[in-house]
Amino acid sequence: MYHSKRILYPDNHSELSESELMEQYGRYFGSNNWVTFSGCPSITLTKVGAKSFESLPEGYEVISIDSGCYIESSNFPAFPSGITKLTSVSVNDRPFGKIVIGKGCVLQGTSICAYEKVSIGNNVIFGPNTVIMDCSGHALSNRDHPDELNNLKVESVTIGNDVWIGYGCIVLPGVNIGDGAVIGAGSVVTKDIPANCMAAGNPCTVKKIELN
């Protein structure tokens, strides 16, 4: 059973101005750090399991976007770009997953889903339609078994500072990407990528080291 609280949702908030979007976001996650919105993203808290919401968690503990970030969810980009989606998930009685985004980051139709934690450093640029997840959302076997939710494999994702991730990449659970790394368009990142290198492919592998 899924129960969702949509903090920002295009169907409900698409007519809001940039300032009004920031005001709506700030009601739940604070307004000390100004975030620039182009179009309305989808920011959702989701509970999975038998229990629905009893109360909302403290916003600062769930989704944190630092100052100077740009969240693109419009049709303006030159390349196809969807709505940015930030989803924090709580399974049964577990805490909500945390999404932590550092200063000066650019998200363009970026989808992030956190069951435990997705941490992004400062000055990270995501090409359009990148997907980042710390859990697949279902078990590999025994689907619909009563214990399926308890057997979900969750592994935090960490992306360092000054990383550039190209168009249409997928970053899978448990991955760590080092500072200054560049990930080529269309890559599927299944393993850790060291700092200051260029990596690409499916699966993503290092193509060039020591970019600096």
Tab-separated table of N, CA, C and O in Angstrom, residues 47-167:
chain	number	residue	atom	x	y	z
A	47	LYS	N	4.878	6.851	1.941
A	47	LYS	CA	4.950	5.748	2.896
A	47	LYS	C	4.521	4.466	2.192
A	47	LYS	O	3.498	4.435	1.518
A	48	VAL	N	5.327	3.423	2.363
A	48	VAL	CA	5.045	2.122	1.760
A	48	VAL	C	4.780	1.127	2.883
A	48	VAL	O	5.583	1.002	3.813
A	49	GLY	N	3.671	0.417	2.809
A	49	GLY	CA	3.319	-0.538	3.852
A	49	GLY	C	1.896	-0.321	4.308
A	49	GLY	O	1.111	0.388	3.671
A	50	ALA	N	1.571	-0.904	5.428
A	50	ALA	CA	0.185	-0.884	5.891
A	50	ALA	C	-0.225	0.453	6.490
A	50	ALA	O	-1.386	0.830	6.446
A	51	LYS	N	0.739	1.189	7.052
A	51	LYS	CA	0.390	2.392	7.792
A	51	LYS	C	0.423	3.621	6.892
A	51	LYS	O	1.318	3.785	6.068
A	52	SER	N	-0.555	4.498	7.052
A	52	SER	CA	-0.565	5.772	6.343
A	52	SER	C	0.116	6.829	7.214
A	52	SER	O	0.664	6.532	8.275
A	53	PHE	N	0.067	8.084	6.770
A	53	PHE	CA	0.697	9.171	7.515
A	53	PHE	C	-0.026	9.411	8.830
A	53	PHE	O	-1.250	9.572	8.864
A	54	GLU	N	0.744	9.421	9.907
A	54	GLU	CA	0.215	9.902	11.178
A	54	GLU	C	0.584	11.370	11.347
A	54	GLU	O	-0.184	12.162	11.863
A	55	SER	N	1.793	11.712	10.913
A	55	SER	CA	2.240	13.100	10.900
A	55	SER	C	3.405	13.199	9.931
A	55	SER	O	4.060	12.201	9.622
A	56	LEU	N	3.654	14.407	9.443
A	56	LEU	CA	4.777	14.607	8.538
A	56	LEU	C	6.066	14.713	9.330
A	56	LEU	O	6.090	15.279	10.429
A	57	PRO	N	7.164	14.189	8.792
A	57	PRO	CA	8.449	14.361	9.467
A	57	PRO	C	8.916	15.797	9.360
A	57	PRO	O	8.403	16.584	8.562
A	58	GLU	N	9.861	16.174	10.196
A	58	GLU	CA	10.479	17.493	10.067
A	58	GLU	C	11.159	17.581	8.705
A	58	GLU	O	12.000	16.761	8.367
A	59	GLY	N	10.786	18.579	7.918
A	59	GLY	CA	11.274	18.683	6.553
A	59	GLY	C	12.778	18.698	6.430
A	59	GLY	O	13.353	18.098	5.526
A	60	TYR	N	13.450	19.409	7.356
A	60	TYR	CA	14.904	19.535	7.275
A	60	TYR	C	15.582	18.167	7.353
A	60	TYR	O	16.695	17.985	6.865
A	61	GLU	N	14.921	17.207	7.982
A	61	GLU	CA	15.519	15.889	8.167
A	61	GLU	C	15.329	14.987	6.945
A	61	GLU	O	15.890	13.903	6.890
A	62	VAL	N	14.541	15.429	5.977
A	62	VAL	CA	14.179	14.562	4.860
A	62	VAL	C	14.798	15.041	3.549
A	62	VAL	O	15.578	14.334	2.924
A	63	ILE	N	14.436	16.223	3.100
A	63	ILE	CA	14.959	16.768	1.851
A	63	ILE	C	15.614	18.103	2.140
A	63	ILE	O	14.980	19.010	2.691
A	64	SER	N	16.882	18.223	1.774
A	64	SER	CA	17.642	19.445	2.019
A	64	SER	C	18.299	19.887	0.720
A	64	SER	O	19.101	19.151	0.145
A	65	ILE	N	17.943	21.071	0.243
A	65	ILE	CA	18.545	21.648	-0.956
A	65	ILE	C	19.232	22.933	-0.539
A	65	ILE	O	18.587	23.862	-0.050
A	66	ASP	N	20.542	23.005	-0.740
A	66	ASP	CA	21.308	24.167	-0.292
A	66	ASP	C	21.134	25.338	-1.255
A	66	ASP	O	20.514	25.216	-2.312
A	67	SER	N	21.696	26.469	-0.903
A	67	SER	CA	21.477	27.705	-1.641
A	67	SER	C	22.107	27.664	-3.035
A	67	SER	O	23.076	26.954	-3.282
A	68	GLY	N	21.518	28.433	-3.936
A	68	GLY	CA	22.067	28.585	-5.271
A	68	GLY	C	21.755	27.455	-6.230
A	68	GLY	O	22.303	27.408	-7.334
A	69	CYS	N	20.869	26.527	-5.858
A	69	CYS	CA	20.531	25.415	-6.749
A	69	CYS	C	19.457	25.842	-7.748
A	69	CYS	O	18.618	26.703	-7.471
A	70	TYR	N	19.486	25.203	-8.917
A	70	TYR	CA	18.536	25.476	-9.993
A	70	TYR	C	17.811	24.183	-10.326
A	70	TYR	O	18.445	23.180	-10.661
A	71	ILE	N	16.485	24.203	-10.221
A	71	ILE	CA	15.669	23.017	-10.442
A	71	ILE	C	14.828	23.243	-11.699
A	71	ILE	O	13.883	24.036	-11.687
A	72	GLU	N	15.158	22.537	-12.768
A	72	GLU	CA	14.493	22.716	-14.067
A	72	GLU	C	13.417	21.658	-14.259
A	72	GLU	O	13.678	20.456	-14.162
A	73	SER	N	12.187	22.107	-14.542
A	73	SER	CA	11.074	21.191	-14.786
A	73	SER	C	10.178	21.703	-15.907
A	73	SER	O	8.996	21.364	-15.966
A	74	SER	N	10.748	22.514	-16.792
A	74	SER	CA	9.956	23.115	-17.867
A	74	SER	C	10.344	22.508	-19.212
A	74	SER	O	11.149	21.577	-19.290
A	75	ASN	N	9.787	23.063	-20.278
A	75	ASN	CA	10.132	22.639	-21.633
A	75	ASN	C	11.203	23.510	-22.262
A	75	ASN	O	11.453	23.420	-23.462
A	76	PHE	N	11.868	24.337	-21.456
A	76	PHE	CA	12.833	25.285	-21.997
A	76	PHE	C	14.155	24.670	-22.459
A	76	PHE	O	14.757	25.157	-23.414
A	77	PRO	N	14.668	23.611	-21.811
A	77	PRO	CA	15.981	23.091	-22.232
A	77	PRO	C	16.000	22.703	-23.705
A	77	PRO	O	14.979	22.300	-24.290
A	78	ALA	N	17.192	22.807	-24.314
A	78	ALA	CA	17.336	22.496	-25.735
A	78	ALA	C	17.079	21.020	-26.023
A	78	ALA	O	16.592	20.667	-27.096
A	79	PHE	N	17.425	20.162	-25.063
A	79	PHE	CA	17.213	18.721	-25.226
A	79	PHE	C	15.973	18.291	-24.441
A	79	PHE	O	15.585	18.959	-23.482
A	80	PRO	N	15.354	17.173	-24.822
A	80	PRO	CA	14.173	16.704	-24.086
A	80	PRO	C	14.471	16.564	-22.593
A	80	PRO	O	15.470	15.954	-22.203
A	81	SER	N	13.621	17.140	-21.773
A	81	SER	CA	13.842	17.127	-20.329
A	81	SER	C	12.495	17.060	-19.633
A	81	SER	O	11.600	17.858	-19.927
A	82	GLY	N	12.343	16.113	-18.720
A	82	GLY	CA	11.089	15.951	-18.007
A	82	GLY	C	11.028	16.801	-16.753
A	82	GLY	O	11.792	17.756	-16.571
A	83	ILE	N	10.121	16.453	-15.882
A	83	ILE	CA	9.941	17.132	-14.600
A	83	ILE	C	10.938	16.573	-13.598
A	83	ILE	O	11.115	15.358	-13.496
A	84	THR	N	11.602	17.430	-12.854
A	84	THR	CA	12.450	16.961	-11.757
A	84	THR	C	11.569	16.353	-10.672
A	84	THR	O	10.565	16.939	-10.262
A	85	LYS	N	11.956	15.144	-10.205
A	85	LYS	CA	11.178	14.427	-9.208
A	85	LYS	C	12.069	14.036	-8.039
A	85	LYS	O	13.045	13.307	-8.213
A	86	LEU	N	11.734	14.514	-6.856
A	86	LEU	CA	12.436	14.158	-5.630
A	86	LEU	C	11.457	13.403	-4.744
A	86	LEU	O	10.429	13.960	-4.334
A	87	THR	N	11.778	12.140	-4.454
A	87	THR	CA	10.853	11.290	-3.701
A	87	THR	C	11.566	10.671	-2.510
A	87	THR	O	12.573	9.970	-2.674
A	88	SER	N	11.060	10.945	-1.323
A	88	SER	CA	11.576	10.356	-0.091
A	88	SER	C	10.595	9.284	0.374
A	88	SER	O	9.395	9.530	0.475
A	89	VAL	N	11.116	8.081	0.660
A	89	VAL	CA	10.262	6.928	0.936
A	89	VAL	C	10.505	6.401	2.348
A	89	VAL	O	11.648	6.292	2.802
A	90	SER	N	9.435	6.066	3.028
A	90	SER	CA	9.491	5.393	4.320
A	90	SER	C	8.794	4.045	4.183
A	90	SER	O	7.638	3.979	3.757
A	91	VAL	N	9.482	2.973	4.552
A	91	VAL	CA	8.915	1.627	4.482
A	91	VAL	C	8.501	1.207	5.890
A	91	VAL	O	9.319	1.177	6.812
A	92	ASN	N	7.218	0.889	6.047
A	92	ASN	CA	6.669	0.499	7.345
A	92	ASN	C	7.021	1.547	8.401
A	92	ASN	O	6.666	2.712	8.243
A	93	ASP	N	7.747	1.165	9.445
A	93	ASP	CA	8.060	2.113	10.514
A	93	ASP	C	9.444	2.744	10.375
A	93	ASP	O	9.896	3.440	11.294
A	94	ARG	N	10.111	2.526	9.269
A	94	ARG	CA	11.459	3.078	9.087
A	94	ARG	C	11.389	4.582	8.813
A	94	ARG	O	10.385	5.091	8.323
A	95	PRO	N	12.476	5.293	9.110
A	95	PRO	CA	12.506	6.732	8.801
A	95	PRO	C	12.428	6.977	7.300
A	95	PRO	O	12.742	6.103	6.490
A	96	PHE	N	12.036	8.179	6.930
A	96	PHE	CA	12.043	8.568	5.528
A	96	PHE	C	13.481	8.657	5.021
A	96	PHE	O	14.387	9.072	5.747
A	97	GLY	N	13.667	8.259	3.774
A	97	GLY	CA	14.971	8.415	3.154
A	97	GLY	C	15.339	9.881	3.004
A	97	GLY	O	14.466	10.740	2.820
A	98	LYS	N	16.619	10.171	3.085
A	98	LYS	CA	17.087	11.554	3.022
A	98	LYS	C	17.658	11.868	1.638
A	98	LYS	O	18.396	11.073	1.064
A	99	ILE	N	17.323	13.035	1.141
A	99	ILE	CA	17.919	13.581	-0.074
A	99	ILE	C	18.630	14.867	0.326
A	99	ILE	O	17.994	15.813	0.796
A	100	VAL	N	19.952	14.890	0.165
A	100	VAL	CA	20.765	16.038	0.558
A	100	VAL	C	21.477	16.552	-0.680
A	100	VAL	O	22.269	15.832	-1.298
A	101	ILE	N	21.199	17.786	-1.059
A	101	ILE	CA	21.772	18.395	-2.257
A	101	ILE	C	22.564	19.628	-1.847
A	101	ILE	O	22.032	20.519	-1.162
A	102	GLY	N	23.823	19.698	-2.249
A	102	GLY	CA	24.703	20.786	-1.847
A	102	GLY	C	24.441	22.083	-2.592
A	102	GLY	O	23.441	22.244	-3.299
A	103	LYS	N	25.364	23.027	-2.457
A	103	LYS	CA	25.216	24.358	-3.037
A	103	LYS	C	25.422	24.321	-4.558
A	103	LYS	O	26.224	23.546	-5.073
A	104	GLY	N	24.716	25.205	-5.251
A	104	GLY	CA	24.994	25.478	-6.648
A	104	GLY	C	24.785	24.326	-7.601
A	104	GLY	O	25.434	24.275	-8.655
A	105	CYS	N	23.895	23.407	-7.294
A	105	CYS	CA	23.661	22.254	-8.169
A	105	CYS	C	22.580	22.572	-9.208
A	105	CYS	O	21.710	23.415	-8.986
A	106	VAL	N	22.650	21.882	-10.342
A	106	VAL	CA	21.680	22.053	-11.422
A	106	VAL	C	21.013	20.710	-11.692
A	106	VAL	O	21.685	19.739	-12.036
A	107	LEU	N	19.692	20.667	-11.512
A	107	LEU	CA	18.913	19.463	-11.795
A	107	LEU	C	17.973	19.765	-12.948
A	107	LEU	O	17.214	20.745	-12.898
A	108	GLN	N	18.025	18.938	-13.993
A	108	GLN	CA	17.206	19.159	-15.181
A	108	GLN	C	16.410	17.882	-15.469
A	108	GLN	O	16.961	16.924	-16.003
A	109	GLY	N	15.168	17.864	-15.058
A	109	GLY	CA	14.393	16.643	-15.241
A	109	GLY	C	15.006	15.468	-14.510
A	109	GLY	O	14.891	14.322	-14.945
A	110	THR	N	15.656	15.734	-13.395
A	110	THR	CA	16.365	14.720	-12.618
A	110	THR	C	15.399	14.008	-11.679
A	110	THR	O	14.596	14.656	-11.003
A	111	SER	N	15.497	12.687	-11.611
A	111	SER	CA	14.661	11.903	-10.693
A	111	SER	C	15.543	11.282	-9.615
A	111	SER	O	16.487	10.561	-9.930
A	112	ILE	N	15.241	11.581	-8.354
A	112	ILE	CA	15.978	11.031	-7.223
A	112	ILE	C	14.987	10.364	-6.286
A	112	ILE	O	13.998	10.975	-5.865
A	113	CYS	N	15.244	9.104	-5.957
A	113	CYS	CA	14.382	8.365	-5.039
A	113	CYS	C	15.245	7.795	-3.917
A	113	CYS	O	16.197	7.058	-4.176
A	114	ALA	N	14.920	8.172	-2.673
A	114	ALA	CA	15.739	7.785	-1.518
A	114	ALA	C	14.920	7.003	-0.508
A	114	ALA	O	13.919	7.502	0.022
A	115	TYR	N	15.347	5.768	-0.239
A	115	TYR	CA	14.811	4.962	0.847
A	115	TYR	C	15.685	5.101	2.096
A	115	TYR	O	15.213	4.908	3.202
A	116	GLU	N	16.962	5.400	1.892
A	116	GLU	CA	17.905	5.589	3.002
A	116	GLU	C	18.572	6.950	2.881
A	116	GLU	O	18.299	7.850	3.655
A	117	LYS	N	19.453	7.124	1.861
A	117	LYS	CA	20.072	8.430	1.677
A	117	LYS	C	20.714	8.545	0.306
A	117	LYS	O	21.435	7.650	-0.136
A	118	VAL	N	20.433	9.659	-0.350
A	118	VAL	CA	21.146	10.072	-1.553
A	118	VAL	C	21.776	11.420	-1.239
A	118	VAL	O	21.066	12.385	-0.923
A	119	SER	N	23.102	11.474	-1.278
A	119	SER	CA	23.842	12.673	-0.903
A	119	SER	C	24.587	13.216	-2.111
A	119	SER	O	25.345	12.488	-2.763
A	120	ILE	N	24.375	14.490	-2.410
A	120	ILE	CA	24.982	15.140	-3.571
A	120	ILE	C	25.772	16.341	-3.080
A	120	ILE	O	25.261	17.152	-2.289
A	121	GLY	N	27.006	16.468	-3.550
A	121	GLY	CA	27.888	17.542	-3.111
A	121	GLY	C	27.549	18.882	-3.737
A	121	GLY	O	26.447	19.109	-4.245
A	122	ASN	N	28.530	19.789	-3.734
A	122	ASN	CA	28.351	21.134	-4.268
A	122	ASN	C	28.669	21.177	-5.761
A	122	ASN	O	29.520	20.435	-6.260
A	123	ASN	N	27.977	22.081	-6.465
A	123	ASN	CA	28.286	22.393	-7.870
A	123	ASN	C	28.220	21.159	-8.766
A	123	ASN	O	29.062	20.971	-9.653
A	124	VAL	N	27.229	20.322	-8.538
A	124	VAL	CA	27.009	19.141	-9.378
A	124	VAL	C	26.011	19.507	-10.470
A	124	VAL	O	24.970	20.113	-10.198
A	125	ILE	N	26.316	19.142	-11.713
A	125	ILE	CA	25.434	19.401	-12.844
A	125	ILE	C	24.906	18.075	-13.374
A	125	ILE	O	25.687	17.182	-13.704
A	126	PHE	N	23.589	17.963	-13.442
A	126	PHE	CA	22.951	16.785	-14.005
A	126	PHE	C	22.384	17.129	-15.378
A	126	PHE	O	21.572	18.058	-15.496
A	127	GLY	N	22.825	16.399	-16.405
A	127	GLY	CA	22.164	16.523	-17.691
A	127	GLY	C	20.729	16.070	-17.575
A	127	GLY	O	20.341	15.389	-16.626
A	128	PRO	N	19.882	16.442	-18.562
A	128	PRO	CA	18.459	16.102	-18.472
A	128	PRO	C	18.214	14.606	-18.306
A	128	PRO	O	18.953	13.770	-18.829
A	129	ASN	N	17.168	14.304	-17.545
A	129	ASN	CA	16.616	12.951	-17.434
A	129	ASN	C	17.567	11.941	-16.799
A	129	ASN	O	17.576	10.769	-17.163
A	130	THR	N	18.344	12.389	-15.836
A	130	THR	CA	19.163	11.475	-15.040
A	130	THR	C	18.306	10.871	-13.927
A	130	THR	O	17.434	11.533	-13.367
A	131	VAL	N	18.576	9.595	-13.599
A	131	VAL	CA	17.857	8.890	-12.548
A	131	VAL	C	18.849	8.409	-11.498
A	131	VAL	O	19.876	7.818	-11.838
A	132	ILE	N	18.543	8.670	-10.222
A	132	ILE	CA	19.398	8.241	-9.108
A	132	ILE	C	18.518	7.533	-8.096
A	132	ILE	O	17.487	8.072	-7.664
A	133	MET	N	18.916	6.324	-7.684
A	133	MET	CA	18.096	5.564	-6.744
A	133	MET	C	18.988	4.789	-5.778
A	133	MET	O	20.071	4.335	-6.149
A	134	ASP	N	18.542	4.682	-4.527
A	134	ASP	CA	19.278	3.869	-3.562
A	134	ASP	C	18.570	2.556	-3.269
A	134	ASP	O	18.982	1.795	-2.408
A	135	CYS	N	17.489	2.275	-4.015
A	135	CYS	CA	16.739	1.025	-3.862
A	135	CYS	C	15.910	0.815	-5.117
A	135	CYS	O	15.370	1.781	-5.678
A	136	SER	N	15.800	-0.437	-5.550
A	136	SER	CA	14.996	-0.721	-6.734
A	136	SER	C	13.505	-0.629	-6.449
A	136	SER	O	12.695	-0.545	-7.372
A	137	GLY	N	13.133	-0.674	-5.176
A	137	GLY	CA	11.726	-0.568	-4.808
A	137	GLY	C	10.997	-1.888	-4.726
A	137	GLY	O	9.825	-1.938	-4.361
A	138	HIS	N	11.674	-2.967	-5.077
A	138	HIS	CA	11.044	-4.280	-4.960
A	138	HIS	C	12.114	-5.348	-4.790
A	138	HIS	O	13.277	-5.136	-5.133
A	139	ALA	N	11.731	-6.479	-4.267
A	139	ALA	CA	12.664	-7.585	-4.093
A	139	ALA	C	12.891	-8.295	-5.418
A	139	ALA	O	12.063	-8.230	-6.336
A	140	LEU	N	14.044	-8.983	-5.526
A	140	LEU	CA	14.348	-9.703	-6.754
A	140	LEU	C	13.558	-11.004	-6.863
A	140	LEU	O	13.333	-11.520	-7.959
A	141	SER	N	13.143	-11.534	-5.730
A	141	SER	CA	12.380	-12.783	-5.720
A	141	SER	C	11.274	-12.681	-4.674
A	141	SER	O	11.227	-11.751	-3.874
A	142	ASN	N	10.371	-13.667	-4.695
A	142	ASN	CA	9.260	-13.704	-3.736
A	142	ASN	C	8.437	-12.424	-3.752
A	142	ASN	O	8.070	-11.875	-2.707
A	143	ARG	N	8.158	-11.949	-4.980
A	143	ARG	CA	7.323	-10.760	-5.117
A	143	ARG	C	5.966	-10.997	-4.469
A	143	ARG	O	5.404	-12.081	-4.527
A	144	ASP	N	5.462	-9.960	-3.806
A	144	ASP	CA	4.167	-9.989	-3.119
A	144	ASP	C	4.152	-10.892	-1.894
A	144	ASP	O	3.092	-11.136	-1.314
A	145	HIS	N	5.323	-11.397	-1.489
A	145	HIS	CA	5.412	-12.151	-0.237
A	145	HIS	C	5.188	-11.183	0.929
A	145	HIS	O	5.564	-10.008	0.861
A	146	PRO	N	4.603	-11.625	2.033
A	146	PRO	CA	4.360	-10.719	3.161
A	146	PRO	C	5.616	-10.021	3.676
A	146	PRO	O	5.526	-8.920	4.234
A	147	ASP	N	6.792	-10.658	3.514
A	147	ASP	CA	8.032	-10.065	4.012
A	147	ASP	C	8.796	-9.310	2.932
A	147	ASP	O	9.951	-8.940	3.133
A	148	GLU	N	8.171	-9.077	1.789
A	148	GLU	CA	8.901	-8.444	0.687
A	148	GLU	C	9.497	-7.101	1.091
A	148	GLU	O	10.666	-6.822	0.818
A	149	LEU	N	8.724	-6.266	1.770
A	149	LEU	CA	9.216	-4.936	2.124
A	149	LEU	C	10.394	-5.017	3.086
A	149	LEU	O	11.316	-4.194	3.034
A	150	ASN	N	10.384	-5.997	3.976
A	150	ASN	CA	11.479	-6.141	4.934
A	150	ASN	C	12.760	-6.637	4.275
A	150	ASN	O	13.841	-6.531	4.848
A	151	ASN	N	12.645	-7.192	3.068
A	151	ASN	CA	13.812	-7.739	2.377
A	151	ASN	C	14.334	-6.837	1.263
A	151	ASN	O	15.191	-7.256	0.481
A	152	LEU	N	13.824	-5.610	1.203
A	152	LEU	CA	14.330	-4.686	0.193
A	152	LEU	C	15.806	-4.399	0.430
A	152	LEU	O	16.240	-4.175	1.564
A	153	LYS	N	16.586	-4.384	-0.651
A	153	LYS	CA	18.002	-4.061	-0.555
A	153	LYS	C	18.178	-2.565	-0.780
A	153	LYS	O	17.875	-2.046	-1.856
A	154	VAL	N	18.662	-1.894	0.246
A	154	VAL	CA	18.838	-0.442	0.195
A	154	VAL	C	20.310	-0.123	0.424
A	154	VAL	O	20.909	-0.602	1.390
A	155	GLU	N	20.907	0.674	-0.471
A	155	GLU	CA	22.303	1.083	-0.344
A	155	GLU	C	22.420	2.552	-0.723
A	155	GLU	O	22.044	2.952	-1.833
A	156	SER	N	22.938	3.356	0.186
A	156	SER	CA	23.035	4.797	-0.030
A	156	SER	C	23.895	5.133	-1.241
A	156	SER	O	24.807	4.381	-1.609
A	157	VAL	N	23.605	6.281	-1.835
A	157	VAL	CA	24.358	6.802	-2.985
A	157	VAL	C	25.009	8.114	-2.580
A	157	VAL	O	24.371	8.963	-1.947
A	158	THR	N	26.280	8.290	-2.959
A	158	THR	CA	27.002	9.532	-2.672
A	158	THR	C	27.642	10.051	-3.951
A	158	THR	O	28.361	9.314	-4.640
A	159	ILE	N	27.385	11.309	-4.263
A	159	ILE	CA	27.999	11.975	-5.401
A	159	ILE	C	28.772	13.163	-4.865
A	159	ILE	O	28.233	13.993	-4.119
A	160	GLY	N	30.053	13.249	-5.217
A	160	GLY	CA	30.935	14.276	-4.653
A	160	GLY	C	30.720	15.660	-5.235
A	160	GLY	O	29.731	15.937	-5.914
A	161	ASN	N	31.674	16.543	-4.975
A	161	ASN	CA	31.614	17.923	-5.455
A	161	ASN	C	32.066	18.020	-6.914
A	161	ASN	O	32.893	17.232	-7.378
A	162	ASP	N	31.523	19.021	-7.617
A	162	ASP	CA	31.995	19.374	-8.966
A	162	ASP	C	31.886	18.217	-9.948
A	162	ASP	O	32.712	18.081	-10.851
A	163	VAL	N	30.888	17.388	-9.782
A	163	VAL	CA	30.654	16.256	-10.683
A	163	VAL	C	29.732	16.702	-11.816
A	163	VAL	O	28.824	17.515	-11.614
A	164	TRP	N	29.967	16.166	-13.005
A	164	TRP	CA	29.110	16.440	-14.166
A	164	TRP	C	28.591	15.106	-14.675
A	164	TRP	O	29.368	14.230	-15.049
A	165	ILE	N	27.275	14.952	-14.656
A	165	ILE	CA	26.645	13.709	-15.093
A	165	ILE	C	25.823	13.996	-16.345
A	165	ILE	O	24.923	14.848	-16.332
A	166	GLY	N	26.135	13.312	-17.439
A	166	GLY	CA	25.548	13.615	-18.726
A	166	GLY	C	24.107	13.171	-18.874
A	166	GLY	O	23.511	12.537	-17.994
A	167	TYR	N	23.570	13.466	-20.046
A	167	TYR	CA	22.168	13.220	-20.369
A	167	TYR	C	21.798	11.737	-20.191
A	167	TYR	O	22.501	10.838	-20.623
